Short mmCIF file of C-alpha atoms in Angstrom, two decimals:
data_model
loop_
_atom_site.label_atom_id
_atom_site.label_comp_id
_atom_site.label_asym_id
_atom_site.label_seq_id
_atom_site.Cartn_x
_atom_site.Cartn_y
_atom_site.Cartn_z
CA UNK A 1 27.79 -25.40 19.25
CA UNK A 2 29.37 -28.51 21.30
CA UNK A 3 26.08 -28.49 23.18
CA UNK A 4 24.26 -28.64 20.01
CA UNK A 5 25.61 -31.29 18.73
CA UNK A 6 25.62 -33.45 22.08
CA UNK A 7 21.65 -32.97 22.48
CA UNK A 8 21.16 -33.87 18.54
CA UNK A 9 23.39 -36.76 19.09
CA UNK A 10 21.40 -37.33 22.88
CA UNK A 11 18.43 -37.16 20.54
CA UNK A 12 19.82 -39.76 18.04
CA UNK A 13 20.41 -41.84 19.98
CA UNK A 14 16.76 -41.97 21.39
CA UNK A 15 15.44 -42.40 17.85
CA UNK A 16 18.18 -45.25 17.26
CA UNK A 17 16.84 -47.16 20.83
CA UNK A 18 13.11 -46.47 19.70
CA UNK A 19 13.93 -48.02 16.70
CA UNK A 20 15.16 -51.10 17.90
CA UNK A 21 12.97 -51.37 20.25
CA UNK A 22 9.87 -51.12 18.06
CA UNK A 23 11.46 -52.85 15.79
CA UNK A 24 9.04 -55.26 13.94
CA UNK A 25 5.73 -54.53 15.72
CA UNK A 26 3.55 -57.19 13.76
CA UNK A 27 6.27 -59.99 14.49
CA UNK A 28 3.89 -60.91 17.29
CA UNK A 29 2.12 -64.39 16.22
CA UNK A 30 -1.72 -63.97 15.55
CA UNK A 31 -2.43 -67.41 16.70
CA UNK A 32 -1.80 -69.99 19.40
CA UNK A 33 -0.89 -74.01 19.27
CA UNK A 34 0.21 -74.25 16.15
CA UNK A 35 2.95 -76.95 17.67
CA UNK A 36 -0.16 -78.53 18.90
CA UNK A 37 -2.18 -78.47 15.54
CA UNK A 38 0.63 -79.11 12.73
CA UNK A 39 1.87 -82.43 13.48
CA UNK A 40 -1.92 -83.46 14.15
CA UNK A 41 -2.40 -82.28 10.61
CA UNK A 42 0.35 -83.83 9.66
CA UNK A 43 -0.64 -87.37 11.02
CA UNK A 44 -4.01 -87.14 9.77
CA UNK A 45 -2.64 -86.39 6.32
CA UNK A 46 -0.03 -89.11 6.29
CA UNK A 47 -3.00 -91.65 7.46
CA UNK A 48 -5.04 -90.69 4.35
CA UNK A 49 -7.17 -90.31 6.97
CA UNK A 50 -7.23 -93.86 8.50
CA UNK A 51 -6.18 -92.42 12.35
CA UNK A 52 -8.41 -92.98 15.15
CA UNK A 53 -10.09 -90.37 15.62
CA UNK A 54 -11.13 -89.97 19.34
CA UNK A 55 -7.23 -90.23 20.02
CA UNK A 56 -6.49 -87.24 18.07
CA UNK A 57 -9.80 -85.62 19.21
CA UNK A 58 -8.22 -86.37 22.65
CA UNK A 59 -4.97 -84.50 22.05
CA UNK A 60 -6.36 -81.56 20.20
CA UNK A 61 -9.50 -80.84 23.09
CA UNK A 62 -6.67 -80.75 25.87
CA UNK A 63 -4.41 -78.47 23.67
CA UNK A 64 -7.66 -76.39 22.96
CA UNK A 65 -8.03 -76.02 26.76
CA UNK A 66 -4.76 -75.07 27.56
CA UNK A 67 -5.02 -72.34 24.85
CA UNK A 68 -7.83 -70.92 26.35
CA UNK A 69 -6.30 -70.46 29.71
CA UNK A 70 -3.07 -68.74 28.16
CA UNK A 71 -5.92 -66.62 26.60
CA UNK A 72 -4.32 -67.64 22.58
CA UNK A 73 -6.49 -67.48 19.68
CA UNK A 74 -7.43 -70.74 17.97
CA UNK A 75 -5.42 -71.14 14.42
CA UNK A 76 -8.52 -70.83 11.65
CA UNK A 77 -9.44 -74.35 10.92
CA UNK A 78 -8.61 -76.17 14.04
CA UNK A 79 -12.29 -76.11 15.07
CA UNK A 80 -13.05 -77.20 11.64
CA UNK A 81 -10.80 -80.32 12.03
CA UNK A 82 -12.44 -81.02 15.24
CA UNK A 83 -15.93 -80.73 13.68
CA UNK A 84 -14.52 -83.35 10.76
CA UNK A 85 -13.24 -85.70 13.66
CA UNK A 86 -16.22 -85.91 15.87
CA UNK A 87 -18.31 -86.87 12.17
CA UNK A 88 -15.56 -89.78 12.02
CA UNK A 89 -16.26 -90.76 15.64
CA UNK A 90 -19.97 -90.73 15.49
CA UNK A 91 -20.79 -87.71 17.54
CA UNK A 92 -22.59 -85.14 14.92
CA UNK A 93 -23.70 -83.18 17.81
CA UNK A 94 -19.98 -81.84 18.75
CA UNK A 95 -19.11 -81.84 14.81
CA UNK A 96 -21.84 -79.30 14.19
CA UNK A 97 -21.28 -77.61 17.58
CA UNK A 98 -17.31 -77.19 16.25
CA UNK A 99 -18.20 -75.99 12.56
CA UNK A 100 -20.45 -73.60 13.97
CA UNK A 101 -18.02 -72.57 16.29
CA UNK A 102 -15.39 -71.96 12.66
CA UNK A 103 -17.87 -70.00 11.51
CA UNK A 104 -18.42 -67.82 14.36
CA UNK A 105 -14.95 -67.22 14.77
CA UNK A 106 -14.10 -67.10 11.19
CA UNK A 107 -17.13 -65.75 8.88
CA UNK A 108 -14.54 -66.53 5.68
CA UNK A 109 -15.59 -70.35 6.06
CA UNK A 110 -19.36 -69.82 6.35
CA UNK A 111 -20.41 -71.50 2.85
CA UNK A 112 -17.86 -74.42 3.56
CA UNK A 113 -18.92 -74.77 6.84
CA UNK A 114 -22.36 -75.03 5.45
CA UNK A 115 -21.37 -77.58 3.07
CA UNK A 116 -19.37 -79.94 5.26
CA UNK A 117 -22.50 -79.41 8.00
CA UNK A 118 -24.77 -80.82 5.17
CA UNK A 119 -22.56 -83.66 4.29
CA UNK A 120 -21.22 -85.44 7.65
CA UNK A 121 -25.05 -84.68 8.83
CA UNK A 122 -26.03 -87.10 6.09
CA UNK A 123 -23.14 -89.35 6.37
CA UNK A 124 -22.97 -89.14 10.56
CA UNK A 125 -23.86 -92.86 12.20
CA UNK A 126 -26.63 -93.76 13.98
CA UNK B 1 39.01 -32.21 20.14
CA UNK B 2 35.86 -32.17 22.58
CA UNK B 3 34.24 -30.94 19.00
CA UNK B 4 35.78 -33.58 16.70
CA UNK B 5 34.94 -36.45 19.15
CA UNK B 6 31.69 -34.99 19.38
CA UNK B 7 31.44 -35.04 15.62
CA UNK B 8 32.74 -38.33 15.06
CA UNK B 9 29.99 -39.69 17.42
CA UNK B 10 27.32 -37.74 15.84
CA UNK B 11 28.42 -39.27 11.95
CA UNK B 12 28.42 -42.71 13.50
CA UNK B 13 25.11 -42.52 15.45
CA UNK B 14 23.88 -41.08 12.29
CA UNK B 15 25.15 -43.97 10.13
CA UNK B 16 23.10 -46.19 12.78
CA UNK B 17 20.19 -45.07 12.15
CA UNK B 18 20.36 -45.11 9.03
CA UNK B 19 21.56 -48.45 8.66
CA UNK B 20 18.31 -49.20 11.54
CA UNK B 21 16.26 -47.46 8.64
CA UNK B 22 17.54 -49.71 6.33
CA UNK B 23 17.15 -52.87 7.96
CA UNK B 24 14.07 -51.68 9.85
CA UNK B 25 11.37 -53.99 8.70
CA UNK B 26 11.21 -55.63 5.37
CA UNK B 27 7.75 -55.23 4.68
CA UNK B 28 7.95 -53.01 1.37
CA UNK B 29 8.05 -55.65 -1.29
CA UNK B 30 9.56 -55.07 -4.62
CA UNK B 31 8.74 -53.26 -6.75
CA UNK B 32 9.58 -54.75 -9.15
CA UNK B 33 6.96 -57.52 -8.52
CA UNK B 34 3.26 -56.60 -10.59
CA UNK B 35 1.03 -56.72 -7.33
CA UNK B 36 -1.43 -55.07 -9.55
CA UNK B 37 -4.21 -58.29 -9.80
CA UNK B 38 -3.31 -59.10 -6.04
CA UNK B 39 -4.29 -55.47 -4.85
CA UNK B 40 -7.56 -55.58 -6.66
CA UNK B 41 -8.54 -59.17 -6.10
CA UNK B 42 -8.10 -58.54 -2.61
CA UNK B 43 -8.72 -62.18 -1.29
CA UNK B 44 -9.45 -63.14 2.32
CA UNK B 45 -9.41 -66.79 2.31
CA UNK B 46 -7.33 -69.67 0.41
CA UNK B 47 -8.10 -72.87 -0.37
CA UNK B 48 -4.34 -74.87 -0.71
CA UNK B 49 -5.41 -77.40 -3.12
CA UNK B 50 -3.24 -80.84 -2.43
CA UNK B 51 0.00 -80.19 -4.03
CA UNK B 52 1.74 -81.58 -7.01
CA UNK B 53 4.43 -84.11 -5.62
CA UNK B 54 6.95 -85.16 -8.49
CA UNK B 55 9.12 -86.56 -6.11
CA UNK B 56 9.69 -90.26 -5.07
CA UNK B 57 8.69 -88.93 -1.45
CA UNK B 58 5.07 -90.05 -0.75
CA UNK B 59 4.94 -88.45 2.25
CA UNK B 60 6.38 -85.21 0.88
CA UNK B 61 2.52 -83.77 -0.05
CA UNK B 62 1.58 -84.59 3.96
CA UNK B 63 4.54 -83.01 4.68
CA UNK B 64 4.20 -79.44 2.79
CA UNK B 65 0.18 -79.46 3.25
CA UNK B 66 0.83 -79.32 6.88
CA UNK B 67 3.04 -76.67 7.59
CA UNK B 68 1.37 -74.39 4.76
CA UNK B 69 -1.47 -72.78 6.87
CA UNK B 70 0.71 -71.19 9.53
CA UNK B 71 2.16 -68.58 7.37
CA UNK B 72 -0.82 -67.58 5.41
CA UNK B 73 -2.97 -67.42 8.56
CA UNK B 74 -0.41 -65.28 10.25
CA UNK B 75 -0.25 -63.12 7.25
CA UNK B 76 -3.82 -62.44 7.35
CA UNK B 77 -5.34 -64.60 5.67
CA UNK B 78 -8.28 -66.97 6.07
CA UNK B 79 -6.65 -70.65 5.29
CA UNK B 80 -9.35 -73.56 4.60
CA UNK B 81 -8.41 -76.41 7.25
CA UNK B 82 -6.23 -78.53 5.05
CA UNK B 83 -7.39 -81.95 6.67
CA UNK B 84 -10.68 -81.50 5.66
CA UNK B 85 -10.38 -79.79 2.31
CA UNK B 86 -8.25 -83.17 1.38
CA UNK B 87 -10.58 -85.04 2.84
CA UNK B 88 -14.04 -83.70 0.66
CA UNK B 89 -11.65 -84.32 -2.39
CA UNK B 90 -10.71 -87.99 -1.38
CA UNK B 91 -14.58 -88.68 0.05
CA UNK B 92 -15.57 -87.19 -3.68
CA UNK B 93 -13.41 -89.49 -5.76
CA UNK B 94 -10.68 -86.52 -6.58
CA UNK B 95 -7.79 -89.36 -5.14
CA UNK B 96 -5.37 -87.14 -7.00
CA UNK B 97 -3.15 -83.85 -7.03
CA UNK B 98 -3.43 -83.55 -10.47
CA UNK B 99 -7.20 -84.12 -10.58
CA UNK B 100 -7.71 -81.03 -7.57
CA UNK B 101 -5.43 -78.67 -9.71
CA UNK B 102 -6.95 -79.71 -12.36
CA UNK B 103 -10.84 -78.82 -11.47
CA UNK B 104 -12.59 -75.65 -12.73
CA UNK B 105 -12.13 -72.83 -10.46
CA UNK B 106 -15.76 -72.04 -10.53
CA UNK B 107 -16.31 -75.81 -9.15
CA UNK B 108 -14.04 -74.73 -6.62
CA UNK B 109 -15.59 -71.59 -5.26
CA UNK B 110 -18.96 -73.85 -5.37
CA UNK B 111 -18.00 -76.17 -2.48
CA UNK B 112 -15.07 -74.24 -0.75
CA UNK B 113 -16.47 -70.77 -0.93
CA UNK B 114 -12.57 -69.38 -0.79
CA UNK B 115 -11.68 -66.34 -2.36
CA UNK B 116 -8.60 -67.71 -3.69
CA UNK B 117 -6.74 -71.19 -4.33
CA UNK B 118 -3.07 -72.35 -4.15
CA UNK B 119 -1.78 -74.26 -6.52
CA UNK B 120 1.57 -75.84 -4.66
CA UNK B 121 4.23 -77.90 -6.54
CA UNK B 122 7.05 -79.76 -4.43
CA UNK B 123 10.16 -80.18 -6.58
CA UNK B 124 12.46 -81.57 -4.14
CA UNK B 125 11.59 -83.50 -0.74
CA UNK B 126 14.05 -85.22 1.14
CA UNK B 127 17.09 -86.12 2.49
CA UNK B 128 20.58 -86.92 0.71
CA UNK B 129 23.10 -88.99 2.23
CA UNK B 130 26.82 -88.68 1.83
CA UNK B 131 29.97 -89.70 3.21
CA UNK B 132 30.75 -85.86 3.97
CA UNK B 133 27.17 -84.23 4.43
CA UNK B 134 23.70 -85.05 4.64
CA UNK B 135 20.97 -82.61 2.95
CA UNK B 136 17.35 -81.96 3.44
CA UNK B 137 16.31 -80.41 0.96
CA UNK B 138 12.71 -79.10 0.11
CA UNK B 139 11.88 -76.84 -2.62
CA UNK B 140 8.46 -75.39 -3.68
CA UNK B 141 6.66 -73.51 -6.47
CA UNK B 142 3.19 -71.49 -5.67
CA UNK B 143 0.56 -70.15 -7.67
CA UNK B 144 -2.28 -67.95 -6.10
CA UNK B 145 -5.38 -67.65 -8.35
CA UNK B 146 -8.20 -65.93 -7.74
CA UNK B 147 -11.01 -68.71 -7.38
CA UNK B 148 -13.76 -65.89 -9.02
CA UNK B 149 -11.96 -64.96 -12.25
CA UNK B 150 -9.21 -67.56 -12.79
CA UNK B 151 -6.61 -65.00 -12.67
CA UNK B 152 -3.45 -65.44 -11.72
CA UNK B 153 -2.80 -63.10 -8.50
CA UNK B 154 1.13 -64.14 -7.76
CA UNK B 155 3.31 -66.94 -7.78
CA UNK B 156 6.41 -67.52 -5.43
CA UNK B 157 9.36 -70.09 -5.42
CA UNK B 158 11.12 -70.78 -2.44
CA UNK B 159 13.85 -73.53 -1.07
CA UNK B 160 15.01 -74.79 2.23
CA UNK B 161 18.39 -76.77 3.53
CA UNK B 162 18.99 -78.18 6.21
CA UNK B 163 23.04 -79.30 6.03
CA UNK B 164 24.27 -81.79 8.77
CA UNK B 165 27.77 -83.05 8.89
CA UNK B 166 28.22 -86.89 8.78
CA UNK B 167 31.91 -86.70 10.11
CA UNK B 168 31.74 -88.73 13.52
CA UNK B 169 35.32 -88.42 13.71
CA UNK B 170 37.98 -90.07 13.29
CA UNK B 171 39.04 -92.00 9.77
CA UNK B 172 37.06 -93.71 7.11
CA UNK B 173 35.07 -96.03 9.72
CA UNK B 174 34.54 -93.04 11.38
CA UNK B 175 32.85 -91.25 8.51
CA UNK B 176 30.88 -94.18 7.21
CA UNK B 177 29.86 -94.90 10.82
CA UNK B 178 28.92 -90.78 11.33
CA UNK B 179 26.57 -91.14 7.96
CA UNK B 180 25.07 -94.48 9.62
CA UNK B 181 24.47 -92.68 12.68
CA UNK B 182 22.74 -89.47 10.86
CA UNK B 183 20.43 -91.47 8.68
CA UNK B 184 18.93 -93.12 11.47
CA UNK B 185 18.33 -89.42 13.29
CA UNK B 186 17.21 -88.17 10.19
CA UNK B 187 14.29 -90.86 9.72
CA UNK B 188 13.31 -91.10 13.21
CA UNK B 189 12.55 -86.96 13.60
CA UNK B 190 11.82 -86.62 10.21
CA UNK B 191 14.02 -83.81 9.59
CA UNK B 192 11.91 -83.41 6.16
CA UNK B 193 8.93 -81.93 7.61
CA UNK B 194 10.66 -79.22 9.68
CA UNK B 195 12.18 -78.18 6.47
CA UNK B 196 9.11 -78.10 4.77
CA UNK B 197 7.77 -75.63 7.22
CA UNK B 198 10.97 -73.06 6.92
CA UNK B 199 10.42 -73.45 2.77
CA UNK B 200 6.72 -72.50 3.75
CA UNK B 201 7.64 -69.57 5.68
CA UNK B 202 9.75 -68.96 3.54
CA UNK B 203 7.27 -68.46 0.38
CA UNK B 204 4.28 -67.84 1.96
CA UNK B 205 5.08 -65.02 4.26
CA UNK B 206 3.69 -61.68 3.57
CA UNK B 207 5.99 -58.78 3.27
CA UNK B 208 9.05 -60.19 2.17
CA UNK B 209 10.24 -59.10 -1.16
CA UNK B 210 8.44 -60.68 -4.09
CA UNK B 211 6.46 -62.05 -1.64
CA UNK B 212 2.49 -62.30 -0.71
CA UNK B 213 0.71 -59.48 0.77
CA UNK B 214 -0.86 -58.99 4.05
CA UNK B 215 -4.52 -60.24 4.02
CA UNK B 216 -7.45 -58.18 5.88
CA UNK B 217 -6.78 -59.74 9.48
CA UNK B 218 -3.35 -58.78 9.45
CA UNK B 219 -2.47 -54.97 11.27
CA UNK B 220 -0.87 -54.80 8.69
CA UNK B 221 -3.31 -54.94 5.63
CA UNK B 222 -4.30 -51.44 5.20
CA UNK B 223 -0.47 -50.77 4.97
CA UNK B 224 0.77 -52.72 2.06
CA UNK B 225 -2.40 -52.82 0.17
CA UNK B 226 -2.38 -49.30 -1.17
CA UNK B 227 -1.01 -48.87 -4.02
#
């Protein structure tokens, strides 16, 4: 009987440990950099727009890299934002390069992608 | 005795796990929340339209806009970059919140192409000094609605505090001086905007009760979206 009880408690106590230890399994973020992104968001917001944009351009392509060496996942719009900055600095080539890139990595934003492609393509400088 | 102790292990081990069970993880919601519209809308991305800011903060729409993605994204969900959504609005004359919330939906899902929209409200932004304390406060009200019907697929209402002490030490100079000290802290690192993110978390992560569900990139979609 004593033996009994000690394996179901043995056994118990596996269960509790497995427990804990699985514990939340989708706690695990889906996403990298969003320390990186947020307060670049954040600025651009505040500015209404008015930043500079190569300088932010600057910050978020070196956070990008480092990203892809820790092997993270981009957060979904961050290549968008890069796509909208490179309009604003006169470089449509990279802005179309990054919205395509969105909507490769992120099908959902295929008919804005499309849209914002059609507008900063008219808009872009010469 | 070998038997009792034995015994008295085995209830407590058992009240563990049960208690583990219990705590486990909290992604049943309610019940007692209608997820009924939600289940069968079944939206992948969100547009979060610029939110409603009657507050004296200016900056507090910035400030709630910004931190609003993470959660939703890492819920599942496909989030419309928020720089550039507010951007098309500004570059097409829409200069206010009221004027986003208050376009057709079917305009909407003509330019954004999102599933669904959030309609955000910020009802408190800030900090409040005192002698004593100092508050940050933010507090929000959401609305998800389905950008192809107009439906209304759940609402949420979440706040956040942050509560510093002012008390420097020592005596009445030392209070005054302690609030003096804080309110220069507080608008240097902009305490506001980290709260702003916890209130976001706070509303807009799936699983919680009352809360949003998980959205098809989540693992854990298939899960909670059975009904």
């Amino acid at each position: 009987m004593n033996r009994i009880l000690a394996i179901t408690a043995r056994w118990g106590a596996g269960v509790c440990a497995l427990a804990l230890m699985v514990g939340c399994a989708g706690t695990q973020p889906m996403y990298g950099g969003w320390n990186d992104y947020q307060p670049q968001v954040y600025a651009y917001l505040k500015s209404q727009g008015e930043l500079d944009p190569a300088e932010q351009i600057a910050k978020l392509e070196t956070a990008r890299q480092k990203m892809e060496l820790e092997g993270k996942a981009l957060p979904p719009g961050y290549r968008a934002h890069l796509g909208m900055l490179y309009a604003k600095a006169g470089q449509p080539d990279q802005s179309a390069e990054n919205m395509a890139a969105e909507k490769a990595s992120f099908p959902e934003s295929t008919s804005f992608m499309d849209f914002l492609l059609r507008t900063f393509k008219g808009k872009a400088k010469p | 005795m070998t038997t009792r102790s034995t015994q008295r292990g085995m209830a407590w081990l058992g009240s563990l796990m049960v208690a583990a069970l219990m705590v486990g993880c909290a992604t049943k919601p309610a019940s007692s929340y209608d997820y009924t519209a939600l289940r069968a809308a079944k939206p992948a991305s969100i547009l979060i339209l610029p939110p409603l800011n009657p507050t004296p903060e200016v900056t507090a729409p910035a400030g709630v806009l910004a931190s609003a993605t993470q959660p939703l994204a890492e819920s599942g969900y496909y989030v419309l970059p928020v720089a550039v959504t507010d951007e098309m609005f500004r570059q097409n004359g829409i200069h206010t919140a009221h004027d986003a919330q208050d376009l057709p939906v079917e305009k909407l899902r003509s330019i954004f192409g999102a599933d669904a929209a959030l309609y955000l409200e910020v009802q408190q932004y800030g900090t409040v000094y005192a002698v004593v304390q100092n508050d940050t406060k933010v507090e929000l009200n959401a609305r998800l609605i389905d950008l192809r019907t107009g439906d209304k697929l759940w609402s949420g209402h979440a706040v956040a505090l942050d509560r510093q002490s002012s008390n420097a030490g020592g005596g009445v100079a030392g209070l005054l001086l302690g609030a003096v000290i804080n309110q220069i802290v507080a608008t240097a690192t902009d305490r506001s905007v980290d709260v702003a993110a916890r209130a976001n978390a706070q509303l807009l992560t799936a699983g919680q009760p009352y809360g949003l569900l998980y959205g098809p990139r989540s693992p854990k979609y298939a899960a909670d979206s059975k009904p």
